Tab-separated table of C-alpha atoms in Angstrom:
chain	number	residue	atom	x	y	z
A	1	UNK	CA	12.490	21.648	11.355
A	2	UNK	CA	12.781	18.963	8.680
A	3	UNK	CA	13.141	20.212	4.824
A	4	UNK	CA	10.257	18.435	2.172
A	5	UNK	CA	10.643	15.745	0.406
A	6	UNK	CA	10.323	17.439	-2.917
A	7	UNK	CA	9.188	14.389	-5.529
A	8	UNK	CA	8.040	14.134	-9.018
A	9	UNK	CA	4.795	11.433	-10.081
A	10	UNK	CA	6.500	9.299	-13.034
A	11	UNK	CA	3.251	8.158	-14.661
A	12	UNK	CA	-0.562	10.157	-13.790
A	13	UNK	CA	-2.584	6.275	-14.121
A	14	UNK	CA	-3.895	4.966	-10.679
A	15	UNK	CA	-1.192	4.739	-8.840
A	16	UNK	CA	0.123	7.991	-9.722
A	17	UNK	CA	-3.726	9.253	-8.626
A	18	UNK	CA	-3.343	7.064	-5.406
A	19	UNK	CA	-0.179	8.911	-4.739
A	20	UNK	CA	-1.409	12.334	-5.040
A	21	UNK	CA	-4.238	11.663	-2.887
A	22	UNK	CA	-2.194	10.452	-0.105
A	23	UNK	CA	0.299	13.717	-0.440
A	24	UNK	CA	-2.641	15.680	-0.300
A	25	UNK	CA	-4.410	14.122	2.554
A	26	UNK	CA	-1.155	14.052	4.247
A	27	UNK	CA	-1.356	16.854	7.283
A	28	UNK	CA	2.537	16.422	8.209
A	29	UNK	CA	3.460	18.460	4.730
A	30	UNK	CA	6.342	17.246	4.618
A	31	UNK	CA	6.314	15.651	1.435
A	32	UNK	CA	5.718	17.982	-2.156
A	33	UNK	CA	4.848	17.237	-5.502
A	34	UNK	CA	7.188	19.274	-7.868
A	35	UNK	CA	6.026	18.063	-11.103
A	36	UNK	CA	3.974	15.284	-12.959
A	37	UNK	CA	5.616	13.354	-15.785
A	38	UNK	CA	3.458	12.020	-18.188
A	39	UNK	CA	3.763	10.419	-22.055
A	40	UNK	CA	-0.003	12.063	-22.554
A	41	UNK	CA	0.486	15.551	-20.971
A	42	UNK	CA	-3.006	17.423	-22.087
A	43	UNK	CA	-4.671	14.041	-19.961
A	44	UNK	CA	-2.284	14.385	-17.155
A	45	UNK	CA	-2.963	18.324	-17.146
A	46	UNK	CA	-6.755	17.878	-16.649
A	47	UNK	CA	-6.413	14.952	-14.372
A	48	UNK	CA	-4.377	17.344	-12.579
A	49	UNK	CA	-6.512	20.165	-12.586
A	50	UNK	CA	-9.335	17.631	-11.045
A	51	UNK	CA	-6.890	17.327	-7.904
A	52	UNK	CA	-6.566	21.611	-7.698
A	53	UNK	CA	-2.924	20.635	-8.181
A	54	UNK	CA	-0.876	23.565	-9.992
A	55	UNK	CA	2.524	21.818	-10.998
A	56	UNK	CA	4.273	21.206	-14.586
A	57	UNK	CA	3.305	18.502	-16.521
A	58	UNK	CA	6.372	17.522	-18.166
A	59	UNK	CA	8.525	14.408	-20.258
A	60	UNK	CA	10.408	11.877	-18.012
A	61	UNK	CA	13.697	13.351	-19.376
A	62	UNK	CA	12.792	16.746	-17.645
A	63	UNK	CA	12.771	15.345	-14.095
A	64	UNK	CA	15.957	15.375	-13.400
A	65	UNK	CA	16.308	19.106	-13.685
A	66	UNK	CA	13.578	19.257	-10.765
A	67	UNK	CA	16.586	17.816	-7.854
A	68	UNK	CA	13.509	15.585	-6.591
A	69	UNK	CA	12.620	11.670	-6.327
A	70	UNK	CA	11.128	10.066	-8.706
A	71	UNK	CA	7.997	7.875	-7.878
A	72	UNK	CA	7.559	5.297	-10.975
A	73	UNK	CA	3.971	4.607	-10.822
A	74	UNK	CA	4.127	3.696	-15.051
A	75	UNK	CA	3.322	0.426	-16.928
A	76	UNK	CA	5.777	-2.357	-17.525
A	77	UNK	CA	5.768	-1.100	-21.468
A	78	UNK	CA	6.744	2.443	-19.968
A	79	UNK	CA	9.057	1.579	-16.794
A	80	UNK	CA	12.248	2.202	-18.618
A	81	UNK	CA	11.782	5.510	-20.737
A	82	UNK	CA	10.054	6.777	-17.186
A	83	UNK	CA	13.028	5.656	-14.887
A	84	UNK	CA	16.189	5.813	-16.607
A	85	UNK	CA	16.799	9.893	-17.410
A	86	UNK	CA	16.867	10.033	-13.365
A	87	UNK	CA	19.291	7.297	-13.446
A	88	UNK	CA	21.681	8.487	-15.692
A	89	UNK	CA	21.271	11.787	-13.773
A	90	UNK	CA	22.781	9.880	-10.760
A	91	UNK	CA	19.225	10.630	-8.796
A	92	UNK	CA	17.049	8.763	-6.900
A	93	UNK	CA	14.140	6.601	-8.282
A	94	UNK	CA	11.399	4.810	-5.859
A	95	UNK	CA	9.701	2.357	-8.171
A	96	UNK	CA	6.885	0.189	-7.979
A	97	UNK	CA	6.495	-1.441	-11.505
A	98	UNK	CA	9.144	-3.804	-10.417
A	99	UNK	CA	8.636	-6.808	-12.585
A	100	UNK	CA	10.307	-4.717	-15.448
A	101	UNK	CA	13.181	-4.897	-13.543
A	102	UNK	CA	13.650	-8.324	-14.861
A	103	UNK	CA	13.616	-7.352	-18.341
A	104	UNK	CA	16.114	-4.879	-17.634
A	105	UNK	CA	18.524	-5.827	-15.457
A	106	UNK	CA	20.867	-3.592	-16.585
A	107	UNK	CA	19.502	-0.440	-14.811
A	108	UNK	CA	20.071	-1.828	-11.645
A	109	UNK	CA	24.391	-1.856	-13.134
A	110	UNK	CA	24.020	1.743	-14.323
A	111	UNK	CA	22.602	2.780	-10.539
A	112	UNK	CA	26.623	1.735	-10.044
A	113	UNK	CA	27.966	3.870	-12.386
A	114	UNK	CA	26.082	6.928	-11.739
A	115	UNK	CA	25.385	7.016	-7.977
A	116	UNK	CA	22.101	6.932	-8.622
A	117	UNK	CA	19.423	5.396	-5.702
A	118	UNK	CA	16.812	2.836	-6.850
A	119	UNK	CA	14.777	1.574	-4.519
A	120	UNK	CA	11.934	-0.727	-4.470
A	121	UNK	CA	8.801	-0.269	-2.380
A	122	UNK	CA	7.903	-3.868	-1.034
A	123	UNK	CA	4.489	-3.023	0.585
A	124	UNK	CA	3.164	-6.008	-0.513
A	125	UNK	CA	5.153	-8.584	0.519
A	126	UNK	CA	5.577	-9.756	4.212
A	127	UNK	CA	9.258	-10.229	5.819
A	128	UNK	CA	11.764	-8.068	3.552
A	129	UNK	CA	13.808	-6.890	6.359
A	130	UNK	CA	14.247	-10.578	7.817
A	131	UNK	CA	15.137	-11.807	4.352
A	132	UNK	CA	17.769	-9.108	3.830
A	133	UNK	CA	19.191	-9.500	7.149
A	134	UNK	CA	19.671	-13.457	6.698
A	135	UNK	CA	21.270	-13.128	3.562
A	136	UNK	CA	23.912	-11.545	5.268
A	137	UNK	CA	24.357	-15.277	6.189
A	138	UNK	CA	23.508	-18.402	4.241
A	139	UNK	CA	20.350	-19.044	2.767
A	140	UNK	CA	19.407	-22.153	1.425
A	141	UNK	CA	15.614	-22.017	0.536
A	142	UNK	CA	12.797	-18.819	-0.339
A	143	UNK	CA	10.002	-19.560	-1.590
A	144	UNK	CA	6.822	-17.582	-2.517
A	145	UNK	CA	3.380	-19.238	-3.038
A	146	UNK	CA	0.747	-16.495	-4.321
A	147	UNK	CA	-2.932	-16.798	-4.576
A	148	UNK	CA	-4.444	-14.694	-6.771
A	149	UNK	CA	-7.779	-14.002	-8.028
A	150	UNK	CA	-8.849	-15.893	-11.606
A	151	UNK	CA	-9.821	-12.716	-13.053
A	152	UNK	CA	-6.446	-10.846	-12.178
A	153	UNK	CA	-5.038	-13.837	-14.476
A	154	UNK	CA	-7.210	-14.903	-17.284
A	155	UNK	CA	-6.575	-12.430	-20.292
A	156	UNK	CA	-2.519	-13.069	-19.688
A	157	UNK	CA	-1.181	-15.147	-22.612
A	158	UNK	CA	0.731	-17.412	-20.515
A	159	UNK	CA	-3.354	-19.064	-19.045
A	160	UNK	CA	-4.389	-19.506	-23.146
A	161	UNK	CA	-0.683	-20.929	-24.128
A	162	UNK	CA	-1.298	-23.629	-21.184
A	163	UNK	CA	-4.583	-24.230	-21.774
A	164	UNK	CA	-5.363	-23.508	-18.179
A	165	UNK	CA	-9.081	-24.206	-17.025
A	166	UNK	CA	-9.516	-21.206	-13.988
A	167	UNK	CA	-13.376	-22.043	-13.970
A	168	UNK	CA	-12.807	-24.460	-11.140
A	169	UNK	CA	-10.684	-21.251	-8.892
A	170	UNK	CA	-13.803	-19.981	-8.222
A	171	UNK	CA	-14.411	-22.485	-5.241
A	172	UNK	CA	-10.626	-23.354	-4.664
A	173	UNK	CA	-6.608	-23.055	-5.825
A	174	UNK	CA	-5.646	-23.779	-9.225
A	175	UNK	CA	-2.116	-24.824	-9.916
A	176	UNK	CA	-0.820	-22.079	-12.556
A	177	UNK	CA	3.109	-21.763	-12.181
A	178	UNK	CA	5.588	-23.745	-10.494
A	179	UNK	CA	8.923	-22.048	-11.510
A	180	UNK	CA	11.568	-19.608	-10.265
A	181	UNK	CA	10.821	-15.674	-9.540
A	182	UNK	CA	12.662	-15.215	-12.675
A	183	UNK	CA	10.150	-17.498	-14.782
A	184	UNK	CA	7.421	-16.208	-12.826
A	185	UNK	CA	8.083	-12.530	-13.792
A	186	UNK	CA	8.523	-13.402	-17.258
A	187	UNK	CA	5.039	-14.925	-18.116
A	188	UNK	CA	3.380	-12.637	-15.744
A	189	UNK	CA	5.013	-8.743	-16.022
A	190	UNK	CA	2.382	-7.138	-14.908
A	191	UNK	CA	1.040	-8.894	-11.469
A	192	UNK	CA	4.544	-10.728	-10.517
A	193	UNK	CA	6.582	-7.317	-8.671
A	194	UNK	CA	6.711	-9.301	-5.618
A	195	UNK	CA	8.787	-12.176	-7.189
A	196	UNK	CA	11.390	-9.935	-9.002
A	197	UNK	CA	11.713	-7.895	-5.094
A	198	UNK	CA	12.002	-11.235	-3.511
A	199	UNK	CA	14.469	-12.558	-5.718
A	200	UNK	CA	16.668	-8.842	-5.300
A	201	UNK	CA	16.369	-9.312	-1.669
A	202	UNK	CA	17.009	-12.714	-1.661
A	203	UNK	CA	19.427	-15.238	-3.164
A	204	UNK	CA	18.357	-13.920	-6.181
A	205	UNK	CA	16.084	-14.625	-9.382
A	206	UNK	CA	16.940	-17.596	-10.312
A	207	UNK	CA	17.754	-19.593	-6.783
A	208	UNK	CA	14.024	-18.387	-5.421
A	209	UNK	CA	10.910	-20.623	-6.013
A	210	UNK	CA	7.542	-19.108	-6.912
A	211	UNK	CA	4.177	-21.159	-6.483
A	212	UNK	CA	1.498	-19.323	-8.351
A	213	UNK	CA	-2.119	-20.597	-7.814
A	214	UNK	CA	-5.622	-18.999	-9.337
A	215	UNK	CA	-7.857	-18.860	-6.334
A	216	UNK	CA	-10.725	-16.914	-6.424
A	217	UNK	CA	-12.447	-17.205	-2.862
A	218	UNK	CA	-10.081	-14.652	-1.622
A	219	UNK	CA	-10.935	-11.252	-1.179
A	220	UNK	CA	-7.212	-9.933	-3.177
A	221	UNK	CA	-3.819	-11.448	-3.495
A	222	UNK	CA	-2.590	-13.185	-0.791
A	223	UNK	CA	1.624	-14.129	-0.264
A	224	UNK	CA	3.248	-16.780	1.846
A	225	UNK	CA	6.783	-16.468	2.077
A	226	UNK	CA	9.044	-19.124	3.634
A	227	UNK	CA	12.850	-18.682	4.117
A	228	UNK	CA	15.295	-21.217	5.329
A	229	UNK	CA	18.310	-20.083	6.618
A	230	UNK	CA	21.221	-21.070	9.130
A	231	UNK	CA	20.101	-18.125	11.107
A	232	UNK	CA	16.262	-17.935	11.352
A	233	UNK	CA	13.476	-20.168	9.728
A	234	UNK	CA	10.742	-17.885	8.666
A	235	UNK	CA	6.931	-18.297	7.236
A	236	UNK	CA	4.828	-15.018	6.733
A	237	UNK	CA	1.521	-14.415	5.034
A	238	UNK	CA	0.105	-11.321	3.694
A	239	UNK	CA	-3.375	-10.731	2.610
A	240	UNK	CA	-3.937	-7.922	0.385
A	241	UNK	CA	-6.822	-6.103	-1.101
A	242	UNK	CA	-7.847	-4.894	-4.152
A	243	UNK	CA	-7.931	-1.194	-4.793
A	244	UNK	CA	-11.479	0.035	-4.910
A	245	UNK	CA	-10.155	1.991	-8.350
A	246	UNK	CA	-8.322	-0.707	-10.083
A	247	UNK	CA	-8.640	-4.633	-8.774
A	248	UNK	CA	-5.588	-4.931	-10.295
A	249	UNK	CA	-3.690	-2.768	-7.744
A	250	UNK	CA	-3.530	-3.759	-3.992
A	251	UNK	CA	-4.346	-0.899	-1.688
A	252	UNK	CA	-1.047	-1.412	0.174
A	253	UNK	CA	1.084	0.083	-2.842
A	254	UNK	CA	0.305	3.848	-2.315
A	255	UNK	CA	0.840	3.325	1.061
A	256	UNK	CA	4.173	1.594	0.897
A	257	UNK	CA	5.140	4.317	-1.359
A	258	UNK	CA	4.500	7.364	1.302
A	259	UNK	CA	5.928	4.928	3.997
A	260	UNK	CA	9.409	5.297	1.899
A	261	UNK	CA	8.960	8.798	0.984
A	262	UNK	CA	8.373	9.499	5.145
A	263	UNK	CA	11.914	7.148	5.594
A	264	UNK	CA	13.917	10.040	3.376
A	265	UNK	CA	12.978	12.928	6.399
A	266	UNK	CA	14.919	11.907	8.701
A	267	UNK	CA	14.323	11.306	12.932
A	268	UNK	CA	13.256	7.524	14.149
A	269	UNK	CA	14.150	4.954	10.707
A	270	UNK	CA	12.663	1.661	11.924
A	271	UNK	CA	14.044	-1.839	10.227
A	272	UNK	CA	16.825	-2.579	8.722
């Protein structure tokens, strides 16, 4: 009989709620949630309470005392006082806010130092296992080109600083960014998690290209991923959609997450 996978929600916003849901509507039970960590613990207590779940709401520097992965489902401000206690503790971290990975690069050295696990959940983005397995190789060309809806983009800075015009993505693509994954997840944190994992999984942040275009006659984001290698040639698409909660969020994430969390019980691991 496989043991749980105990785990511990870093961050109680939608994702976090997404999560908990899926636990909860998950009849395999083979996945627990030990505790809730929260900067706002009275709001994460009653959202709790909503989901009839009885567990400690507690500070991100607690977790590691609760021998459990930690799911970061924070904000790009917050990914780093959520994620690094559990580093330093030499644990394991899943994390989704990945674009703050760029901004702190550093975490991914301490992982070294402490034996700690970080992985990312790439849900959202087609043809990870291909793109790890050819840079076993020689790579010579990834590149990303993301349509995304106008109003995921148009209170970011970088669309005012550019005097970008995203009336006209409402009947077709709008150049926005043509840049690396690194520029890309600079001047846009918050939607760009897909460039920082490709770049990771890749030939890194500053080799891999990233095409960003305002389209709004798609129903969510959609990614095309192309990868030139002396092995295999490769062109995926993914079309995501918006979370009924938060248009912001695709509906893939939670799910990507519990496909992880299922990875860490052992029997039949498919890809690489």
């Amino acid at each position: 009989m496989r043991s749980k996978t105990r785990i511990v929600i870093g961050g109680f916003g939608n994702v976090g709620e997404q999560i908990v849901r899926k636990v909860q509507e998950d009849k395999s039970g083979t996945i627990e949630i030990v505790a809730i960590a929260a900067r706002d613990k009275a709001k994460a207590r009653s959202k709790a309470e909503t989901f009839g779940l009885d567990v400690p709401i507690i500070s991100a520097d607690e977790a590691p005392e609760y021998d459990a992965v930690l799911v970061e489902c924070a904000t790009y401000e917050g990914f780093r006082d959520v994620v690094e206690p559990t580093i330093r503790a030499g644990g394991m971290v899943i994390a989704i806010s990945v674009g703050a990975l760029a901004a702190n690069m550093d975490l991914i050295d301490l992982t070294h130092e402490t034996g700690a696990t970080l992985q990312i959940a790439g849900g959202t983005l087609p043809g990870l296992d291909i793109l790890r397995a050819a840079r076993e190789g020689s790579i010579s060309s990834v590149v990303l080109t993301s349509h995304i809806h106008p109003a995921s983009l148009v209170h970011e800075p970088y669309i005012a600083e550019h005097g970008i015009d995203l009336g006209p993505a409402e009947t077709g693509p709008v150049p926005v960014l043509d840049g690396t994954a690194r520029e890309a997840a600079e001047n846009f944190p918050r939607h760009f998690n897909v460039a920082v994992t490709l770049g990771l999984a890749g030939i890194g942040l500053d080799k891999t290209q990233v095409r960003i275009r305002a389209d709004g006659t798609l129903p969510g984001a959609r990614h095309t991923l192309t990868v030139i290698s002396d092995e295999v040639e490769l062109e995926m698409v993914s079309q995501n959609f918006p979370s009924p909660l938060n248009n912001r969020t695709s509906r893939i994430v939670s799910l990507s997450i519990m496909a992880a969390l299922r990875r860490l019980n052992g029997g039949l691991l498919i890809g690489s």
